[in-house]
Coordinates of C-alpha atoms in Angstrom, one line a residue:
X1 CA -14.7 4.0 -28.6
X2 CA -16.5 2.4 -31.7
X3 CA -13.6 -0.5 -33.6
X4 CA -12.5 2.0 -36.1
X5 CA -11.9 5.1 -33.5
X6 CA -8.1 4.2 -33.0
X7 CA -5.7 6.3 -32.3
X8 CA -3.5 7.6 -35.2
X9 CA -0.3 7.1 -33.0
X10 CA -0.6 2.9 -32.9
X11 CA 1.9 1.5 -34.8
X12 CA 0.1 0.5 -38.5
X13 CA 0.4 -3.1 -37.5
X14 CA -1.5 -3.1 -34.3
X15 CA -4.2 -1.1 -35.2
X16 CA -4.5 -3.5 -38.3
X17 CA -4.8 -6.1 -35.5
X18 CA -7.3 -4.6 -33.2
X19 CA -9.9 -3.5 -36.2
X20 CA -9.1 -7.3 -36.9
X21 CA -10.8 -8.4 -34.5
X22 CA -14.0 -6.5 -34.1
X23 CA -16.9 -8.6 -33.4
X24 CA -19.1 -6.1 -31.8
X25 CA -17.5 -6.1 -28.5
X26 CA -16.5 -2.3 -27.6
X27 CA -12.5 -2.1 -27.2
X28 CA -13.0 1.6 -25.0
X29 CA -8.8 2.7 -25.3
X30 CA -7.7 6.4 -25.9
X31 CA -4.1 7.7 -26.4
X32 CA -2.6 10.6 -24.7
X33 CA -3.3 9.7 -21.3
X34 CA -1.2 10.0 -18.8
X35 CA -0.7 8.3 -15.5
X36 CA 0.7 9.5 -11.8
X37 CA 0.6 7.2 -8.5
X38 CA -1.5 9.3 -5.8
X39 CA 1.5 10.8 -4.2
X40 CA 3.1 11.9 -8.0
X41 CA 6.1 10.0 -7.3
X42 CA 6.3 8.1 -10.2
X43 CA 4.0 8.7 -13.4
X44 CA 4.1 7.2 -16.6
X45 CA 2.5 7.5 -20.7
X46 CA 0.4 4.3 -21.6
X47 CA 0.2 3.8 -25.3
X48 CA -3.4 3.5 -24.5
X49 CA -5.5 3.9 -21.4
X50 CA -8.5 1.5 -21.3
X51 CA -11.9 1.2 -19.3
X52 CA -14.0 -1.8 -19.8
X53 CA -17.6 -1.4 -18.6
X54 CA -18.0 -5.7 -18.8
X55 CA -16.3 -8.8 -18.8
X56 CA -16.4 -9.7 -22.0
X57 CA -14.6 -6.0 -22.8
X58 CA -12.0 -7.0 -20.8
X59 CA -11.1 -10.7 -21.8
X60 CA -11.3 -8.7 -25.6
X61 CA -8.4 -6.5 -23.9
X62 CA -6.3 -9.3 -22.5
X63 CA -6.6 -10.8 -25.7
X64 CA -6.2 -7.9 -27.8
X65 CA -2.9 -7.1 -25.7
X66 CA -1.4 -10.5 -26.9
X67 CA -2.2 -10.6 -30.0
X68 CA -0.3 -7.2 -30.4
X69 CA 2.7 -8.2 -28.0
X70 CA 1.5 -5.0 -25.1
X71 CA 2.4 -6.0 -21.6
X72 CA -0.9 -5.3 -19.7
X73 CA -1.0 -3.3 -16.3
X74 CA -4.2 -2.8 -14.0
X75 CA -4.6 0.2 -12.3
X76 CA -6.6 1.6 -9.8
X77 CA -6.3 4.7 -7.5
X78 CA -2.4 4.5 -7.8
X79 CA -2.3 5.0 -4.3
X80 CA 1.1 2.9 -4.0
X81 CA 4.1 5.6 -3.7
X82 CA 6.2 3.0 -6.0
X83 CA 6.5 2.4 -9.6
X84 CA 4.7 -0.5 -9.5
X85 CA 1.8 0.0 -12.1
X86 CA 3.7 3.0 -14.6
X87 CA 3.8 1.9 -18.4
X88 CA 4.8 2.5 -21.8
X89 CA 2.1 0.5 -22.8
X90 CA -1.4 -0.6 -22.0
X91 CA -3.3 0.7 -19.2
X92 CA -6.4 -1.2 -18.0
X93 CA -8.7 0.6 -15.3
X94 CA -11.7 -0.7 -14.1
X95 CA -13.6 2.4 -12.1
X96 CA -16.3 1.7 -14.9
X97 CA -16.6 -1.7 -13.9
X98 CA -17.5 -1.5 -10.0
X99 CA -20.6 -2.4 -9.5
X100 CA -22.3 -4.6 -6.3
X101 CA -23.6 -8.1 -8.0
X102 CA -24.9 -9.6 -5.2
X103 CA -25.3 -8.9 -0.9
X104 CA -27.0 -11.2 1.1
X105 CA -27.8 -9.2 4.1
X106 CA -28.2 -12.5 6.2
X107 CA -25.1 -14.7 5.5
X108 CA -22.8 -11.2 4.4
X109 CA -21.9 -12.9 1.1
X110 CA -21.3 -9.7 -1.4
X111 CA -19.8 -10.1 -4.7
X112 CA -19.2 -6.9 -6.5
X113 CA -17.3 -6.2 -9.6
X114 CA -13.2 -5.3 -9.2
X115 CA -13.1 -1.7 -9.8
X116 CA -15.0 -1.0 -7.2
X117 CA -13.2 1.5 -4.3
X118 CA -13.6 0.5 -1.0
X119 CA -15.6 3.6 -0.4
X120 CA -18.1 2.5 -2.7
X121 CA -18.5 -0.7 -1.1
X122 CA -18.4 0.4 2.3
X123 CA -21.9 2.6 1.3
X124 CA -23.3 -0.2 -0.4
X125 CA -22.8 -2.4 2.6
X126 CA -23.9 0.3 4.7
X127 CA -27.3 0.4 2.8
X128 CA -27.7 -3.4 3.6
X129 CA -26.6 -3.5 7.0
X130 CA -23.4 -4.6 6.7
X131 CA -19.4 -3.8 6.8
X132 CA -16.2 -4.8 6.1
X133 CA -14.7 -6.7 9.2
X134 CA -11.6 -4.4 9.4
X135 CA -9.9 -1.6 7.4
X136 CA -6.9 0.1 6.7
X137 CA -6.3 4.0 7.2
X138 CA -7.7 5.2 3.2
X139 CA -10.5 4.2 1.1
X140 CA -9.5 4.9 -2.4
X141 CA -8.4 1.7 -3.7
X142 CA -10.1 -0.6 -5.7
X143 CA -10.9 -3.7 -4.1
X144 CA -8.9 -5.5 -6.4
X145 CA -5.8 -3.2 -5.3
X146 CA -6.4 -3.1 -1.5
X147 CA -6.3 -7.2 -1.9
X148 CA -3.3 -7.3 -4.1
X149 CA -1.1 -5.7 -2.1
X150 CA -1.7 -6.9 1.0
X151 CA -3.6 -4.1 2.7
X152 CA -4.2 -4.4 6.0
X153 CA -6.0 -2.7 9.4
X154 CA -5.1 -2.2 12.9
X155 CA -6.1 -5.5 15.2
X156 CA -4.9 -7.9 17.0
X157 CA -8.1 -9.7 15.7
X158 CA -7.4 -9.3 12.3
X159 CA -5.0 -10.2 9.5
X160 CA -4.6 -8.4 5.9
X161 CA -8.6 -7.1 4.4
X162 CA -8.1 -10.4 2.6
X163 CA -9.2 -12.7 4.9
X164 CA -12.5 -12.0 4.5
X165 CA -12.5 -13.1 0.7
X166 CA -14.7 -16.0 0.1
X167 CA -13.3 -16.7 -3.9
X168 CA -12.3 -14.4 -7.1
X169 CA -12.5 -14.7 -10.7
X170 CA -9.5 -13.4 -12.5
X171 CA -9.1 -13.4 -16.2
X172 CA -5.4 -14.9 -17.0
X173 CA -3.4 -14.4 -19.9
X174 CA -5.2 -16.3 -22.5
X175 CA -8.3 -14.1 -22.3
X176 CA -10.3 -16.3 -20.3
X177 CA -11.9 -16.0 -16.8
X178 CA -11.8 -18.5 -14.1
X179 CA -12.8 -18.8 -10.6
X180 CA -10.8 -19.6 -8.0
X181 CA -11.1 -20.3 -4.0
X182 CA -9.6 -22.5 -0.9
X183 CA -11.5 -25.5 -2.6
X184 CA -11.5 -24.2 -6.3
X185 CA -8.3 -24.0 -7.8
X186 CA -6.5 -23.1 -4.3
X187 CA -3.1 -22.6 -5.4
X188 CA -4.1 -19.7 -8.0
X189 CA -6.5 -18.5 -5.1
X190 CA -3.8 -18.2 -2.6
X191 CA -1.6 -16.6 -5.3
X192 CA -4.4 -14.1 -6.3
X193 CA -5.2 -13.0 -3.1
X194 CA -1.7 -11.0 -3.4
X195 CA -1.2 -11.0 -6.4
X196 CA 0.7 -8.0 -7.2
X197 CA -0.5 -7.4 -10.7
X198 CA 1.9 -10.2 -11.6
X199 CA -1.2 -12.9 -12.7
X200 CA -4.2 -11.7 -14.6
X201 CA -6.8 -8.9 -14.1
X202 CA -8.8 -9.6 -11.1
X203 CA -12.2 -9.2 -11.8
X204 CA -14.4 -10.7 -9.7
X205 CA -14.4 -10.6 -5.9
X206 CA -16.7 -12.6 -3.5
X207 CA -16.7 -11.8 0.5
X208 CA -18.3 -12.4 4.0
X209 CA -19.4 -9.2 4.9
X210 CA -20.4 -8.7 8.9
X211 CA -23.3 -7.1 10.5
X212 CA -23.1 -3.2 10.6
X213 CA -21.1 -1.5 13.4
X214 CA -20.2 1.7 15.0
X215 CA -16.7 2.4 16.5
X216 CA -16.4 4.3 19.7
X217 CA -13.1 5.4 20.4
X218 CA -11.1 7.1 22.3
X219 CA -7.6 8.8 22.3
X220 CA -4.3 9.7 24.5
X221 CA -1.4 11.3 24.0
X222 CA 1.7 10.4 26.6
X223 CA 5.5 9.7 26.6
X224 CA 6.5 6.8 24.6
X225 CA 8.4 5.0 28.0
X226 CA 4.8 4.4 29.5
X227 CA 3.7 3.2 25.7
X228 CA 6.6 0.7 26.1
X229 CA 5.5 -0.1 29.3
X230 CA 2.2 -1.2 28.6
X231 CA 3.6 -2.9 25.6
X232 CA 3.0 -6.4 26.9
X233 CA 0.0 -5.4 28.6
X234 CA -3.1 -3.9 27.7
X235 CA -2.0 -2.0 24.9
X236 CA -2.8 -3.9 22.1
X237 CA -5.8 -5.6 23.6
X238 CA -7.7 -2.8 25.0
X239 CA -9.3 -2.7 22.3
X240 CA -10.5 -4.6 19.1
X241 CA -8.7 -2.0 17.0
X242 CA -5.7 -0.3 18.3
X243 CA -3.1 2.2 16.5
X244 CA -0.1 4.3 17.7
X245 CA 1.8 7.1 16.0
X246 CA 4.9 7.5 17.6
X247 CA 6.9 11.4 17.4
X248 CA 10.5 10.3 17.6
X249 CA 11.6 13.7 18.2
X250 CA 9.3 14.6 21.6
X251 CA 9.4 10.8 22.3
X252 CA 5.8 10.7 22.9
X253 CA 2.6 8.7 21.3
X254 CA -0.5 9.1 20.2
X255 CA -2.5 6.0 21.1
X256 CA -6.5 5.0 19.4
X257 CA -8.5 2.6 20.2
X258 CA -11.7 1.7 19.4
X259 CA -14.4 -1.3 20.0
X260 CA -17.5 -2.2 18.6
X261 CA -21.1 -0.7 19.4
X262 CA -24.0 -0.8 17.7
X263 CA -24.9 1.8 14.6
X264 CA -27.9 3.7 15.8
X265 CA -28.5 7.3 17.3
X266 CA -28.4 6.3 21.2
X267 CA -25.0 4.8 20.8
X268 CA -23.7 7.5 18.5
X269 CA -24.8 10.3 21.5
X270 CA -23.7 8.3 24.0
X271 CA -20.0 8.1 22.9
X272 CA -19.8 11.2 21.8
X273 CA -20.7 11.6 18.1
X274 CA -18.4 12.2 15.2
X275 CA -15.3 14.0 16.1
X276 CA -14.7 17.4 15.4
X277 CA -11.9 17.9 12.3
X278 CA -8.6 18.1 14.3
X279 CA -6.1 21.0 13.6
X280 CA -4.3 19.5 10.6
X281 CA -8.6 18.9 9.1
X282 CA -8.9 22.2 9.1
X283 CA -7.6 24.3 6.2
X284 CA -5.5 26.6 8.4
X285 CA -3.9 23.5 9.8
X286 CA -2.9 21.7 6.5
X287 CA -1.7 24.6 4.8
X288 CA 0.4 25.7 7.7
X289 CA 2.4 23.0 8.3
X290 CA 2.7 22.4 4.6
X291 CA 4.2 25.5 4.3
X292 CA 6.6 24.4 7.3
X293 CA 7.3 21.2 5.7
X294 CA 8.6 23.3 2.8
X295 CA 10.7 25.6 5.0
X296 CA 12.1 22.4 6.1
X297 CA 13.9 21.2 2.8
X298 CA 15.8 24.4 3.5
X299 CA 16.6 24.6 7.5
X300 CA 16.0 20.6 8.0
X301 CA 17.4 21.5 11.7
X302 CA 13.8 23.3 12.8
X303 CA 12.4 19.8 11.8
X304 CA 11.9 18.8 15.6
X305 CA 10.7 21.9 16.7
X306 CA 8.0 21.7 14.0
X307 CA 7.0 18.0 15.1
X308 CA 6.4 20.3 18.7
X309 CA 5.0 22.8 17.6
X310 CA 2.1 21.4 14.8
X311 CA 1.5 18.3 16.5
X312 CA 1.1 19.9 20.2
X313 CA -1.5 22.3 18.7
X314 CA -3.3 19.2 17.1
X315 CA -3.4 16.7 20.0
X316 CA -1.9 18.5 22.6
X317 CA 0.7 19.7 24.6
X318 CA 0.2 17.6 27.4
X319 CA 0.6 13.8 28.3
X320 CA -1.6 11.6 30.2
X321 CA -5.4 12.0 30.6
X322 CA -5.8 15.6 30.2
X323 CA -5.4 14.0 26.6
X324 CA -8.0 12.1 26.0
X325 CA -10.9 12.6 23.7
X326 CA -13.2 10.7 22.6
X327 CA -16.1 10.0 20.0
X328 CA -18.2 7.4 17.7
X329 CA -18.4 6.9 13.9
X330 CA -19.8 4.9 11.6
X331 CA -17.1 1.9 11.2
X332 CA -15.6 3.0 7.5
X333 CA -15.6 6.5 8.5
X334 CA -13.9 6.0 11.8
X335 CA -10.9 4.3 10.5
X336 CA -10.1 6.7 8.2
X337 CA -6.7 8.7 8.5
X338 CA -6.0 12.3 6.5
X339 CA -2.8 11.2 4.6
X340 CA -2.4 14.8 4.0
X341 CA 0.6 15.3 1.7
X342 CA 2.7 13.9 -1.0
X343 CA 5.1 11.4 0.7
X344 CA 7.8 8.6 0.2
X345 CA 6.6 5.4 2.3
X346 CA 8.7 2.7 3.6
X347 CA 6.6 0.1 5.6
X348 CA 7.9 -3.1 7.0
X349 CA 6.2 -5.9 9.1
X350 CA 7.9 -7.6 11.8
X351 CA 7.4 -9.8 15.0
X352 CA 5.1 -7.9 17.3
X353 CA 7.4 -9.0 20.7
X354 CA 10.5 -7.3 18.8
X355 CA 8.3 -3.7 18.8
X356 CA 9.6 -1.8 22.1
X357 CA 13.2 -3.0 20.7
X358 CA 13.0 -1.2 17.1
X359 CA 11.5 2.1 18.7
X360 CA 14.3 2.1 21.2
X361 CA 17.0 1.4 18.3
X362 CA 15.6 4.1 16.2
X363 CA 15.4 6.3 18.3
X364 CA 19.6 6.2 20.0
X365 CA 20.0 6.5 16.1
X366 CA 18.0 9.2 15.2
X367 CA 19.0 10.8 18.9
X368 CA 22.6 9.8 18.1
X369 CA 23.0 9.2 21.7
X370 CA 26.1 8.0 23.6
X371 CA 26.5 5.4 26.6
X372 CA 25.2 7.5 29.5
X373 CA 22.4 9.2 27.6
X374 CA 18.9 8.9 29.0
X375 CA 17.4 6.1 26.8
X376 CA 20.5 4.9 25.1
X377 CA 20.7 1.4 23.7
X378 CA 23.4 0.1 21.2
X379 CA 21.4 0.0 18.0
X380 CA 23.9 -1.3 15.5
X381 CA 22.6 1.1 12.8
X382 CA 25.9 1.0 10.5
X383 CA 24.8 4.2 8.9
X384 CA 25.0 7.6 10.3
X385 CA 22.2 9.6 11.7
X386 CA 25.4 12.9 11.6
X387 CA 22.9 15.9 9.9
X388 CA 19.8 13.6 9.4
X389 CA 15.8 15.0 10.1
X390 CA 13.0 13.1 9.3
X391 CA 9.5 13.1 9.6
X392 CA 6.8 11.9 11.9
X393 CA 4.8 10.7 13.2
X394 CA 6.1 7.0 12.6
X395 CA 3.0 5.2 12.7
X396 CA 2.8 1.4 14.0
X397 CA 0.2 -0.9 13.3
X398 CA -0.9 -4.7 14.3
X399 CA -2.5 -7.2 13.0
X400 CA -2.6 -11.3 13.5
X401 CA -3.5 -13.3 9.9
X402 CA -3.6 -16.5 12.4
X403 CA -6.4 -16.1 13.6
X404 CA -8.8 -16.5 10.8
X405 CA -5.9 -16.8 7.8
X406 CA -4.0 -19.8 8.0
X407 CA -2.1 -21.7 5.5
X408 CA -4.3 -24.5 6.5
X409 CA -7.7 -23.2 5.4
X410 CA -6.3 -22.6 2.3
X411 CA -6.7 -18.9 2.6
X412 CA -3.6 -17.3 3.2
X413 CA -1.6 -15.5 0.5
X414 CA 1.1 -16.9 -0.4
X415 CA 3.4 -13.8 -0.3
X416 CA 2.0 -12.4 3.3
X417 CA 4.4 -10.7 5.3
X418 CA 3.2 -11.4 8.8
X419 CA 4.8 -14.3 11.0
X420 CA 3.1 -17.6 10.5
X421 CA 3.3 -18.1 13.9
X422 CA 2.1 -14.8 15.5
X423 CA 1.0 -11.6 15.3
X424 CA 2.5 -8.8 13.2
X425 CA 3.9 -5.2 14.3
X426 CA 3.8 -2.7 11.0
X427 CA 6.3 0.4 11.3
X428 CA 5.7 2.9 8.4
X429 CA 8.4 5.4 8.0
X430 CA 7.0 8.4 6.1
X431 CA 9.1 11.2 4.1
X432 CA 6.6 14.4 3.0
X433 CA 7.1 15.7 -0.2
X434 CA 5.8 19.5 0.5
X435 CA 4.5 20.8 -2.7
X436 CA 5.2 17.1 -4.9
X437 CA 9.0 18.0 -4.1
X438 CA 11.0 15.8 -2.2
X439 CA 13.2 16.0 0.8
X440 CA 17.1 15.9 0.6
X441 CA 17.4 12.9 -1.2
X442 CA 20.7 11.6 0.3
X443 CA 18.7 11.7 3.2
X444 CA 16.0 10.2 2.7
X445 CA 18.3 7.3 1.0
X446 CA 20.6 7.1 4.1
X447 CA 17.1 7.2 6.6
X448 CA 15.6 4.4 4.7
X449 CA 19.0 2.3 4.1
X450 CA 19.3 2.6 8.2
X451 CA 15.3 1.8 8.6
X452 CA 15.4 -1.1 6.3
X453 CA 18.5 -2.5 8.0
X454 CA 17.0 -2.6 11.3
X455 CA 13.7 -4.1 9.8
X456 CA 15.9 -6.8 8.5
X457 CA 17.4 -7.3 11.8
X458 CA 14.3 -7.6 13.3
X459 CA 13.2 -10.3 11.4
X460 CA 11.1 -8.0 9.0
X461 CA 9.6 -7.8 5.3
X462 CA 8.3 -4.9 3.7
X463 CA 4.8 -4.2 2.7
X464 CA 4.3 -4.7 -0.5
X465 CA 2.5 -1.5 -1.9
X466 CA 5.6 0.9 -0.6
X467 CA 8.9 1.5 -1.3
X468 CA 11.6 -0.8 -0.6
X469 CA 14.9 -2.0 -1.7
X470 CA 15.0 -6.0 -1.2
X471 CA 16.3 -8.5 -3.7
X472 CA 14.4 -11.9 -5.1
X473 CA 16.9 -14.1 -3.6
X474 CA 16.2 -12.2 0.2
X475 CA 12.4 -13.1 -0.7
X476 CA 13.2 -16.5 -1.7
X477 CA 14.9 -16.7 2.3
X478 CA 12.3 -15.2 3.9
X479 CA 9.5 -16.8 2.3
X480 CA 10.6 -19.9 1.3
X481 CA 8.0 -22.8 -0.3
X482 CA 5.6 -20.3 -0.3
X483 CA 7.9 -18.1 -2.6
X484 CA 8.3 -20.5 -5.1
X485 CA 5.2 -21.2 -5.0
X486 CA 4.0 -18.5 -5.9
X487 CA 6.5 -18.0 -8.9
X488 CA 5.5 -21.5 -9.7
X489 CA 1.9 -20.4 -10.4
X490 CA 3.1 -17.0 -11.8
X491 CA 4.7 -19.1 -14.4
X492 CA 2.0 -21.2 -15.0
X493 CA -0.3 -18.6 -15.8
X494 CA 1.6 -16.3 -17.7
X495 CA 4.3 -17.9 -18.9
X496 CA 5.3 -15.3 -21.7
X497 CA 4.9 -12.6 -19.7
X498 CA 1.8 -10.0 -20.5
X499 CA 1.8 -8.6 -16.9
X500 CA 5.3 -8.5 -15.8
X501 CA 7.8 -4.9 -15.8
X502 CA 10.5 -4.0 -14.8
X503 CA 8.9 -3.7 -11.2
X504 CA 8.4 -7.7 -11.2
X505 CA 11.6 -8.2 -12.6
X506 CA 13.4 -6.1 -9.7
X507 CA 11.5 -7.6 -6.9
X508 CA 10.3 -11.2 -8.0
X509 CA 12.0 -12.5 -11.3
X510 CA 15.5 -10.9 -10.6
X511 CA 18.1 -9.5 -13.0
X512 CA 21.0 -11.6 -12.3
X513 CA 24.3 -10.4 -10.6
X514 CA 26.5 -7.2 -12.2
X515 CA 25.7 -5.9 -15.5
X516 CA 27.3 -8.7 -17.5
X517 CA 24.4 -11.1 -15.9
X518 CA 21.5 -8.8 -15.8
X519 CA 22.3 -8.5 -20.2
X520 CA 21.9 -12.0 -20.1
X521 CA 19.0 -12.4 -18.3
X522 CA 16.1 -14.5 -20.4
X523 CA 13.9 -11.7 -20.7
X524 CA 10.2 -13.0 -21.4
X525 CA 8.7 -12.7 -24.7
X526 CA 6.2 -10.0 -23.6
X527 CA 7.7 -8.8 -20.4
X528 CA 8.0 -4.5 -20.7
X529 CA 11.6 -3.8 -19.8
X530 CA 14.1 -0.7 -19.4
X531 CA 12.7 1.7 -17.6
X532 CA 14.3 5.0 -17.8
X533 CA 13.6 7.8 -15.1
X534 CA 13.7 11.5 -15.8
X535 CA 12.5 14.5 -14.1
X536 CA 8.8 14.7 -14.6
X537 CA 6.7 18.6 -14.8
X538 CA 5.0 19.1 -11.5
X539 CA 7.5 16.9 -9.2
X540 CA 8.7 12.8 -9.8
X541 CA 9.9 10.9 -12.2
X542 CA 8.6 10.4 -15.3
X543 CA 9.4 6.8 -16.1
X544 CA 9.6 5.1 -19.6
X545 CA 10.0 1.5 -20.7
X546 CA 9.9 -0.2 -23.9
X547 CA 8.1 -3.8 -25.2
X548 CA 10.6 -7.0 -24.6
X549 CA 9.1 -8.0 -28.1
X550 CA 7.7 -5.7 -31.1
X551 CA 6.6 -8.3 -34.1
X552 CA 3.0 -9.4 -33.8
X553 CA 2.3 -12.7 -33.1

C-alpha cells in the first residue's frame, strides 16, 4: 500500500499521523480483515492487518503503532486454540517476510527471516542436507510462534524446538532491532526465546541445524496396564523419539517410536517406505467420524463406543504384536500428526515419574469406579465425572530440556514448563468441536476444571499455547526468580505497554482481587483492554477489545 492508500475508517488523527511519516518506506496495512485462530475458537477484527516484506517495514510499523497509541500483536498461523493473538487493533504478520538468509551445510548454522513456517524451513534444510534436531506433531507455525510458545517434540533427548536457537534479533518497542544470545544480551535472550508475544516482534532467528535424517518407525497397539508396566523400562528409551496416545475409554495405547537412519533409498526400502494414509487419512475416515463426533453433542453416552469402533478400524482391534506396523519417512514428514478437527486443547507438563499415577487417577474418575473395581485408585478429583464423555485419544508426550537447555548455558527460557531437574511428561486433553461447534460446555468446563486440578496435584504447568485457567500469583509459585525475571525484562522493554492484552493481563500482569481491585488496576498507557466475547458466524467467539489510551502522543 503506497503512504496515501489508507483506509477511510482510521480515525482522522491517525491517518494524519501515518501519512506524517512517509519517507519512502512502504507501510503495507489494509482494513477489513478479519482474524480466526486455526481451530476458529476465538477470532477477532484488527483495525488494520499488516505484512511487511523487510526490516525496515517493520521497525516503520512498531513505530508507527506508538506514535498512534495501537497495541501491536504478531501473528502467524493462529494455531494456538486461545485468545492469545485476537485484536481490535493492529495486526502484524510476517508470512511475506520468511525467507532463508543464510545455511551453512557444514556447521548447520541457518538464519532465516521470522515468518517463515516450519514447513518452509524443513524444505530448505532438506535441500542442503540438513534438519531440525526434533519436532512437534504440526508444521504450520511460524518459527517465531513455534519458539514463543514453547513448542516442543517427543524425546527423552530433547527439550522444547528452542534449544537448538543459536541467537534472535527482535525489534522492541522503540522501533529498533537488537540481537540478542546466551553471550549477547542473555537476559532478553532467555526472555525471547518464550516470549509469548509479550516483548517485541521477533524477527530474526539463528539455529544449529543437524545433518539430514530419516525416521524409521514402528507402531503397537496394547492395553494400557502393559504401557504402565514398561513405564520405567524401555518405554521411553526404545527409541530417540517415543509418543503414546492413550483411549481412556478401551484402556488401551497406541505407542510410536522411531530412531534415526540415514535419508537415502536403501534405507527408505528397507524399513518399509512411507506409510500408507491410516483410516482417519482417508476421506471416508475423516468425514465418518466427524459425522460421529456430531451425533455425539446429542447422545454423548455412544462416546465410548465410538472411541471402539473408529479407532479399532484405524489401528486395530487387537493388542500386542499382531499390531505392529512399521515404515520410514523423511524426518519432518514422519513426525507429523493429522490434527483433524476443530478442538479445545488443554496441555499440561508434569514430572515424567508421576506419569503411570495421572493415567490411573484419570481414568477411576472418568471410570467413576468404586473400591473393589478392577483398576480403582483414590484419585481425589473433587469434581464429578456423574454424566461426563470426553474425547480421545489423550496423547502424552516427553521431552528433557536438561540435557542440552540448561539455565547454565544461558539458553533456557525463562518461562519453560519442564522440571529443572528432569525430564518432562506432556498430557494433552483434547475436546473436538465437530463442525466449529463445541461440545456441552458445562462439560468440557467441569472435564478441564478436574484435568487441571490433577495437573496441579502432580506438580504440573500448562503449555503455554493452549487453553488454561491459572492465575499470575500460581506462576509467580511455580516459577519463581525466573518469573520475575522475566516480568522484569518484560518491563524493561516495553514499559508502556504496545504488546500487551487482555491475554497478558490475565495470565502474566494480573487484574487484582474482586472487581473493586481489577477497576483499580494501573492499566499501561498502551496496553489493549476489555475484551468482550459474543457469538461469532461460523462457530466461536468473536472477541472485541478497546485501546487503554486514545490521544496521540
Amino acid at each position: 500500500m503506497a503512504e496515501t492508500e489508507l483506509p477511510s475508517t482510521l480515525p482522522a488523527n491517525v491517518r494524519t499521523t501515518i501519512a506524517a511519516h512517509a519517507d519512502g518506506i512502504p507501510f503495507r496495512a489494509r482494513a477489513g480483515y478479519t482474524h480466526r485462530t486455526w481451530a476458529r475458537t476465538f477470532s477477532s477484527l484488527p483495525e488494520l492487518f499488516i505484512q511487511p516484506e523487510s526490516l525496515a517495514e517493520i521497525e516503520k510499523a512498531v513505530t508507527l503503532a506508538r506514535r498512534c497509541r495501537r497495541r501491536l500483536v504478531t501473528v502467524g498461523s493462529g494455531h494456538s486454540p486461545s485468545d492469545l493473538t485476537c485484536t481490535s487493533s493492529w495486526m502484524l504478520n510476517l508470512d511475506r517476510f520468511s525467507r532463508v538468509l543464510a545455511c551453512d551445510p557444514y556447521t548447520g548454522l541457518t538464519t532465516v527471516e521470522a515468518g517463515i513456517r516450519l514447513y518452509q524451513l524443513s524444505a530448505a534444510l532438506d535441500s542442503a542436507g540438513l534438519a531440525l534436531p526434533s519436532l512437534g506433531s504440526i508444521n504450520e507455525q511460524s518459527i517465531a510462534g513455534a519458539i514463543s510458545t514453547g513448542t516442543h517434540g517427543s524425546s527423552l533427548r530433547h527439550g522444547l524446538i528452542s534449544e537448538s536457537i543459536v541467537s534472535i534479533k527482535i525489534t522492541l518497542a522503540d522501533g529498533k532491532t537488537y540481537t540478542c544470545s546466551a553471550s549477547e544480551r542473555p537476559d532478553l535472550f532467555r526472555a525471547a526465546l518464550l516470549s509469548l508475544g509479550a516483548l517485541g516482534v521477533v524477527v530474526e532467528v539463528t539455529l544449529r541445524a543437524v545433518p539430514g535424517f530419516s525416521l524409521a518407525w514402528s507402531q503397537t497397539i496394547d492395553s494400557d496396564s502393559r504401557l504402565l508396566e514398561s513405564w520405567d523400562g524401555p518405554l521411553w528409551k526404545q527409541a530417540e523419539f517415543v509418543r503414546v496416545w492413550w483411549f481412556p475409554y478401551m484402556r488401551r495405547a497406541v505407542v510410536w517410536s522411531a530412531h534415526k537412519v540415514p535419508s537415502t533409498e536403501a534405507s527408505t526400502r528397507q524399513y518399509g517406505g512411507p506409510a500408507r494414509p491410516a483410516f482417519l487419512d482417508t476421506r471416508l475416515g475423516y468425514f465418518l467420524y466427524h459425522n460421529l463426533l456430531a451425533l455425539a453433542r446429542w447422545i454423548p453416552r455412544i462416546t465410548p463406543w465410538i472411541e471402539w469402533f473408529v479407532f479399532g478400524i484405524n489401528y486395530g482391534f487387537q493388542n500386542g504384536e499382531v499390531t505392529r506396523v512399521s515404515g520410514c519417512d523423511v524426518s519432518h514428514r514422519a513426525f507429523l500428526l493429522n490434527c483433524l478437527y476443530s478442538q479445545f486443547v488443554n496441555e499440561w507438563a508434569i514430572p515424567l515419574y508421576r506419569g503411570p499415577e495421572a493415567l490411573q487417577r484419570l481414568a477411576a474418575w472418568l471410570h467413576r469406579l468404586q473400591p473393589g473395581d478392577p483398576g480403582y485408585v483414590e484419585h481425589g478429583i473433587p469434581f464429578s465425572a456423574e454424566g461426563l464423555w470426553v474425547h480421545s485419544p489423550v496423547e502424552v508426550r516427553v521431552s528433557d530440556a536438561t540435557v542440552y537447555t540448561s539455565a547454565a548455558e544461558g539458553n533456557r527460557p525463562f518461562l519453560d514448563p519442564t522440571p529443572f531437574d528432569g525430564p518432562a511428561l506432556y498430557l494433552n486433553a483434547t475436546m473436538y468441536r465437530p463442525y466449529y461447534r463445541d461440545p456441552s460446555r458445562e462439560a468440557t468446563e467441569r472435564y478441564y476444571k478436574a484435568f487441571e486440578w490433577l495437573m496441579r496435584d502432580l506438580g504440573g504447568k500448562p503449555h503455554w499455547a493452549k487453553s488454561f485457567e491459572v492465575s499470575p500469583a500460581e506462576f509467580e509459585e511455580w516459577y519463581g526468580d525466573d518469573w520475575r525475571e522475566f516480568c522484569r525484562v518484560r518491563e524493561e522493554v516495553d514499559p508502556e505497554g504496545l504488546f500487551v492484552g487482555p491475554w497478558h493481563r490475565r495470565y502474566i500482569l494480573g487484574e487484582g482481587e474482586g472487581e473493586v481491585e481489577k477497576e483499580a488496576v494501573s492499566r499501561l498507557p498502551l496496553e489493549e483492554v476489555g475484551f468482550v466475547k459474543e457469538k461469532a458466524r461460523g462457530g466461536g467467539l468473536l472477541v472485541h477489545g478497546r485501546q487503554n489510551t486514545f490521544e496521540l502522543a
